[in-house]
Coordinates of C-alpha atoms in Angstrom, one line a residue:
M796 CA 0.1 -0.3 -0.3
N797 CA 1.6 3.3 -0.7
L798 CA 0.1 6.8 0.5
D799 CA -1.4 9.2 -1.9
L800 CA 0.1 12.7 -1.6
R801 CA -3.2 14.4 -0.2
H802 CA -3.1 12.0 3.1
R803 CA 0.9 11.6 3.6
L804 CA 0.3 15.6 3.8
A805 CA -2.4 15.6 5.8
L806 CA -1.2 13.2 8.1
D807 CA 2.3 14.7 8.7
I808 CA 0.5 18.1 9.6
N809 CA -1.6 15.9 12.2
N810 CA 1.7 14.2 12.9
A811 CA 2.9 17.7 14.4
L812 CA -0.2 18.7 16.1
L813 CA 0.1 14.8 17.8
K814 CA 3.8 15.6 19.0
D815 CA 2.5 18.7 20.5
T816 CA -0.3 17.0 22.4
R817 CA 1.8 14.3 23.5
R818 CA 4.2 16.7 25.2
R819 CA 1.4 18.4 27.0
H820 CA -0.2 15.2 27.8
P821 CA -3.7 17.1 29.0
L822 CA -5.9 14.3 31.2
E823 CA -9.4 14.5 29.6
Q824 CA -10.9 11.3 30.2
L825 CA -10.9 9.4 33.1
F826 CA -12.4 5.7 32.9
W827 CA -13.2 4.0 35.7
E828 CA -13.6 0.3 35.6
C829 CA -16.7 0.2 38.5
T830 CA -16.8 -3.6 38.2
L831 CA -16.1 -6.6 36.7
R832 CA -19.5 -8.0 37.1
C833 CA -21.5 -8.7 33.8
N834 CA -24.6 -9.6 33.2
L835 CA -24.4 -11.1 30.0
A836 CA -21.6 -13.8 28.7
C837 CA -20.1 -12.0 25.5
R838 CA -18.1 -14.3 23.2
H839 CA -15.7 -11.2 22.6
C840 CA -15.2 -10.4 25.9
G841 CA -12.2 -8.5 26.6
S842 CA -11.4 -9.0 30.8
D843 CA -13.9 -12.7 30.7
C844 CA -16.6 -11.0 33.2
K845 CA -19.2 -12.9 35.0
V846 CA -22.1 -12.5 36.7
E847 CA -19.9 -12.6 39.9
A848 CA -16.9 -11.7 39.3
Q849 CA -13.4 -12.6 41.7
V850 CA -12.7 -9.1 42.2
P851 CA -14.8 -7.3 44.3
D852 CA -16.4 -3.8 43.0
M853 CA -15.1 -0.8 43.8
P854 CA -16.4 1.1 46.8
L855 CA -17.0 4.7 45.8
A856 CA -15.3 5.9 48.9
D857 CA -12.0 4.3 47.0
F858 CA -12.4 6.1 44.0
L859 CA -13.2 9.6 45.5
P860 CA -9.9 10.3 46.6
V861 CA -8.9 9.9 43.2
L862 CA -11.3 12.5 41.5
D863 CA -9.8 15.3 44.8
D864 CA -6.1 14.3 43.0
V865 CA -7.1 15.3 40.1
N866 CA -9.5 18.6 41.0
A867 CA -5.9 19.3 42.9
H868 CA -4.1 18.9 39.7
C869 CA -6.6 20.1 36.4
E870 CA -8.7 22.6 35.7
R871 CA -12.3 21.6 36.8
H872 CA -14.8 20.6 34.7
S873 CA -12.0 19.8 32.4
V874 CA -11.9 15.4 32.8
F875 CA -14.6 13.6 32.2
I876 CA -15.2 10.4 33.4
I877 CA -16.3 7.7 31.9
V878 CA -17.7 4.8 34.2
T879 CA -17.7 1.0 32.1
G880 CA -16.9 -2.3 33.7
G881 CA -18.2 -5.4 33.3
E882 CA -22.0 -3.7 32.9
P883 CA -22.3 -0.7 35.3
L884 CA -25.9 -1.0 35.4
M885 CA -24.7 -3.9 38.1
R886 CA -23.9 -1.4 40.5
P887 CA -27.3 -1.1 42.8
D888 CA -25.3 2.1 43.9
L889 CA -24.2 3.8 40.4
E890 CA -27.1 6.6 40.8
T891 CA -25.3 7.6 44.2
C892 CA -21.5 7.5 42.2
G893 CA -22.4 9.7 39.6
R894 CA -24.5 12.1 42.1
A895 CA -20.6 12.6 43.9
F896 CA -18.9 13.2 40.9
Y897 CA -21.3 15.6 39.9
E898 CA -20.7 17.2 43.1
K899 CA -17.4 17.4 43.0
G900 CA -17.7 19.0 39.1
F901 CA -17.0 16.0 36.7
A902 CA -19.1 15.1 33.7
W903 CA -19.9 11.8 33.5
G904 CA -21.3 9.3 31.5
M905 CA -21.6 5.4 30.8
V906 CA -20.4 2.4 28.6
T907 CA -23.0 -0.2 28.8
N908 CA -24.7 -3.9 27.0
G909 CA -28.5 -1.8 27.9
F910 CA -29.9 -5.3 29.4
A911 CA -30.8 -3.4 32.3
L912 CA -31.5 -0.1 31.8
S913 CA -35.2 0.7 32.0
E914 CA -37.0 4.3 31.4
E915 CA -36.9 4.7 35.6
R916 CA -33.7 4.0 36.1
F917 CA -32.7 6.3 33.1
A918 CA -34.4 8.8 34.5
A919 CA -32.8 8.1 38.2
L920 CA -29.2 8.4 36.2
L921 CA -30.3 11.7 34.7
A922 CA -31.0 13.0 37.9
S923 CA -28.0 12.0 39.1
G924 CA -25.9 14.0 36.7
M925 CA -25.2 11.5 33.8
G926 CA -24.3 13.2 30.7
S927 CA -23.9 10.5 27.8
A928 CA -23.8 6.9 27.5
T929 CA -22.8 4.4 24.9
V930 CA -24.6 1.4 24.0
S931 CA -23.7 -1.8 22.6
L932 CA -25.7 -3.8 19.5
D933 CA -23.9 -6.5 18.0
G934 CA -26.3 -7.3 15.4
L935 CA -30.0 -8.3 14.9
Q936 CA -31.5 -10.4 17.1
D937 CA -29.9 -13.9 16.5
S938 CA -26.6 -12.7 15.6
H939 CA -26.7 -10.2 19.0
D940 CA -28.4 -12.3 21.2
W941 CA -25.2 -15.0 20.1
M942 CA -22.7 -12.5 20.7
R943 CA -24.0 -11.8 24.2
G944 CA -24.6 -15.7 25.1
R945 CA -27.9 -14.7 26.4
E946 CA -31.5 -14.4 24.9
H947 CA -33.7 -11.6 24.6
S948 CA -30.1 -9.4 24.8
F949 CA -31.2 -7.9 21.5
E950 CA -34.9 -6.6 22.9
R951 CA -33.2 -4.6 25.8
A952 CA -30.2 -3.4 23.9
S953 CA -32.7 -1.9 21.5
R954 CA -34.9 -0.9 24.3
A955 CA -32.1 1.1 25.7
I956 CA -31.7 2.9 22.6
R957 CA -34.6 3.8 22.0
I958 CA -35.1 5.4 25.9
L959 CA -31.9 7.4 25.4
A960 CA -33.1 8.7 21.8
G961 CA -36.5 9.7 22.9
C962 CA -34.3 11.9 25.6
K963 CA -34.0 15.5 23.6
D964 CA -30.9 16.6 23.5
F965 CA -29.1 13.1 25.3
V966 CA -25.4 12.9 23.9
F967 CA -25.1 9.0 22.8
D968 CA -23.7 6.6 20.3
V969 CA -24.2 3.0 19.7
V970 CA -21.2 0.7 19.0
T971 CA -21.3 -2.2 17.0
C972 CA -18.9 -5.3 17.0
V973 CA -18.3 -6.6 13.4
N974 CA -17.6 -10.5 12.9
R975 CA -18.3 -12.9 10.2
R976 CA -21.8 -13.7 11.4
N977 CA -23.2 -9.9 11.5
Y978 CA -21.0 -8.7 8.5
D979 CA -23.8 -9.1 5.8
E980 CA -26.8 -7.6 8.4
L981 CA -24.7 -3.9 8.3
P982 CA -27.0 -2.4 6.0
R983 CA -30.2 -3.8 8.1
I984 CA -28.9 -2.8 11.5
K985 CA -28.2 1.2 9.7
E986 CA -32.0 1.1 8.8
A987 CA -32.6 0.1 12.5
L988 CA -30.5 2.8 14.4
I989 CA -32.1 5.3 12.0
G990 CA -35.2 5.0 13.1
W991 CA -35.1 4.5 16.6
G992 CA -32.9 7.9 15.9
V993 CA -29.9 7.2 16.5
R994 CA -26.9 9.7 15.3
S995 CA -24.3 8.5 16.4
W996 CA -22.7 5.0 15.8
R997 CA -19.1 3.7 15.7
L998 CA -17.9 0.3 14.6
F999 CA -15.0 -1.7 15.3
T1000 CA -13.7 -5.0 15.2
V1001 CA -12.4 -7.8 17.7
V1002 CA -9.1 -8.0 19.6
P1003 CA -8.3 -11.2 19.8
M1004 CA -7.7 -11.5 23.0
G1005 CA -9.6 -12.6 26.2
R1006 CA -12.6 -15.1 25.1
A1007 CA -12.5 -13.9 21.2
A1008 CA -9.0 -15.3 21.2
L1009 CA -9.7 -19.2 19.8
D1010 CA -12.8 -17.9 18.4
P1011 CA -12.1 -17.9 14.3
E1012 CA -16.1 -16.8 13.8
L1013 CA -15.7 -13.2 15.3
Q1014 CA -12.2 -11.9 13.0
L1015 CA -13.3 -10.5 9.5
P1016 CA -11.1 -11.7 6.7
P1017 CA -9.2 -8.7 4.7
D1018 CA -11.9 -8.9 2.0
R1019 CA -14.1 -7.9 4.9
F1020 CA -12.2 -5.6 6.4
R1021 CA -11.8 -4.0 3.6
G1022 CA -15.5 -4.2 2.9
L1023 CA -16.2 -2.6 6.5
L1024 CA -14.2 0.4 6.0
D1025 CA -16.0 1.0 2.1
F1026 CA -19.2 0.2 4.3
I1027 CA -18.6 3.2 6.3
K1028 CA -17.0 5.8 3.9
A1029 CA -20.0 5.2 2.3
T1030 CA -22.5 6.0 5.1
R1031 CA -20.8 9.1 5.9
K1032 CA -21.2 10.3 2.5
E1033 CA -24.6 9.4 2.6
G1034 CA -24.9 11.8 6.1
R1035 CA -28.2 10.2 7.2
I1036 CA -26.5 8.8 10.3
D1037 CA -22.8 9.7 11.5
A1038 CA -20.8 6.4 11.4
S1039 CA -17.3 6.0 11.9
Y1040 CA -14.6 3.1 12.5
G1041 CA -12.9 3.2 16.1
C1042 CA -9.5 4.2 16.8
E1043 CA -7.7 0.9 16.5
G1044 CA -5.4 1.3 14.1
F1045 CA -3.5 3.5 11.4
L1046 CA -5.7 2.9 8.1
G1047 CA -3.3 4.4 5.3
N1048 CA -5.1 5.9 2.4
Y1049 CA -9.4 5.6 4.4
E1050 CA -7.8 8.0 7.1
G1051 CA -9.8 10.8 7.2
E1052 CA -12.5 8.9 5.2
V1053 CA -13.6 6.6 8.2
R1054 CA -13.7 8.9 11.0
D1055 CA -13.8 12.5 11.7
H1056 CA -10.5 12.5 12.9
F1057 CA -6.9 11.0 12.0
Y1058 CA -6.1 7.8 14.1
A1059 CA -4.4 8.3 17.4
C1060 CA -3.7 5.8 20.3
E1061 CA -5.1 8.5 23.0
A1062 CA -4.0 5.8 25.9
G1063 CA -1.8 7.3 28.4
I1064 CA -2.1 10.6 26.3
T1065 CA -5.6 12.2 27.0
A1066 CA -6.9 9.0 28.6
A1067 CA -6.3 7.5 32.6
S1068 CA -8.4 4.4 33.9
I1069 CA -8.4 3.1 37.5
L1070 CA -9.5 -0.3 37.1
A1071 CA -11.7 -2.3 39.2
D1072 CA -8.7 -4.4 41.5
G1073 CA -7.3 -0.5 41.4
S1074 CA -5.0 -0.2 38.8
I1075 CA -3.6 2.6 37.7
S1076 CA -3.7 2.4 33.4
A1077 CA -4.2 4.0 29.9
C1078 CA -7.3 3.1 28.2
A1079 CA -9.9 0.5 30.0
S1080 CA -9.4 -1.5 26.7
I1081 CA -6.4 -2.4 27.6
R1082 CA -6.5 -5.8 28.9
S1083 CA -2.2 -6.8 28.9
D1084 CA -0.6 -5.6 32.4
Y1085 CA 0.9 -2.2 31.3
H1086 CA -0.6 -1.3 34.4
Q1087 CA 1.7 2.1 36.1
G1088 CA 0.7 2.2 39.8
N1089 CA -2.2 1.0 41.6
I1090 CA -4.2 3.1 44.6
Y1091 CA -4.5 0.5 47.2
R1092 CA -1.0 0.5 47.1
G1093 CA -0.3 4.5 47.9
D1094 CA 0.3 5.5 44.7
T1095 CA -1.6 8.4 43.2
L1096 CA -3.1 9.0 39.8
M1097 CA -1.7 12.4 38.9
D1098 CA 1.9 11.6 39.9
I1099 CA 1.5 8.2 38.0
W1100 CA -0.2 10.8 35.0
E1101 CA 3.2 12.9 35.4
K1102 CA 6.0 10.3 35.9
R1103 CA 5.5 6.8 34.8
F1104 CA 3.4 7.2 31.6
Q1105 CA 6.3 7.8 29.4
P1106 CA 5.7 4.2 28.1
Y1107 CA 2.7 5.3 26.4
R1108 CA 4.0 8.9 25.4
D1109 CA 7.0 7.2 23.6
R1110 CA 6.5 4.8 21.1
E1111 CA 9.9 3.9 20.4
W1112 CA 9.8 0.9 21.8
M1113 CA 7.0 -0.5 20.0
R1114 CA 9.5 0.0 17.2
T1115 CA 10.6 -3.6 16.8
G1116 CA 9.4 -7.3 14.7
E1117 CA 7.3 -6.4 11.9
C1118 CA 6.9 -2.6 12.8
A1119 CA 10.5 -2.4 13.0
G1120 CA 11.0 -1.6 9.0
C1121 CA 7.9 -0.1 8.2
K1122 CA 7.8 3.1 7.0
Y1123 CA 4.5 4.0 8.4
F1124 CA 5.1 3.8 11.7
K1125 CA 5.3 7.6 12.7
Y1126 CA 2.1 7.6 11.7
C1127 CA 1.4 3.9 13.3
L1128 CA 3.2 4.2 16.7
G1129 CA 2.4 0.5 16.8
G1130 CA -1.0 0.6 16.5
G1131 CA -3.2 0.9 19.6
M1132 CA -2.1 -0.3 22.9
H1133 CA -4.9 -2.6 23.2
L1134 CA -3.3 -4.4 20.7
R1135 CA -0.4 -5.4 22.4
D1136 CA 0.0 -9.1 24.1
A1137 CA 1.7 -9.3 27.8
A1138 CA 4.8 -9.2 25.9
G1139 CA 4.7 -6.0 23.4
N1140 CA 4.1 -8.4 20.5
L1141 CA 1.5 -6.5 18.3
L1142 CA -1.7 -9.1 17.6
F1143 CA -2.3 -7.9 14.1
C1144 CA -1.4 -5.5 11.7
H1145 CA -4.6 -2.9 10.3
L1146 CA -2.5 -2.0 7.3
K1147 CA -2.2 -5.6 6.4
R1148 CA -5.6 -6.5 6.6
I1149 CA -5.9 -3.9 3.7
A1150 CA -3.3 -4.1 1.6

């Protein structure tokens, strides 16, 4: 694959901007993995969550000092909290947590499978200051229920989406994990989402980790991966729904065509995470142990953010293996951190999938 001149010039300009962002590394998103419990059994789960997790839910009282630390070092209202899991709605005190965030001056949202979201629960969450949400929908009924491992999952997720869409001006999006089983349904999924009032749709592919590592049905072959990108590109041109590809990897000449921005991994640059066991990490999607500290060992988030996150900001250590001689490394920087295993090896290269 060769970059055309238009993309090369735009990417070089973008690189200069990203270099400055890495230098400044302003914390903008803080993920809180509030639980590892989940009410589903998804085939592609990267964290292998269960109804009863071995790691207990993190008490709110343990997370609040993290927010005080952030407030002491960052401008008020500049950091957005994203509550994730597991499934956040498994926590009966989620509204209490949200209210505490709001009272400390933080806007917040959640990532959910939607199974347990009702009109009443949504109203309570809104009253607690929730300002955004992401709901997963991985196909039409049969393919979504197959992926999520529980009957009625599609019914519950689609109900949740309609509840969110019915709230005027509430900011939310739908994410879809594209695989061999739901690939041919993409046009019908799109029409369903538009019919329900969805304005923003993110699509991504499966990271071969956790339960997904040994499941070939979840992995798209190269021709279908290119087809997915072409579908997103065509959907964006239609202008009926804002479709985009996830922030997984560099996409060559598809850059600027399938996202509102050029590729960049924000892990450790603008995003940090507090995991359920207290680990201080970057993006919550990173399943390998790239943790830099732990709040239960006396570490503080902002100290770690300033002193130990250099591996996220200087990616030269990734210039090994198939990345060693790649002429596009300066744009890709080795791909998303969540695409690296515990030894630092790249799980797959997006460019190779579209070459």
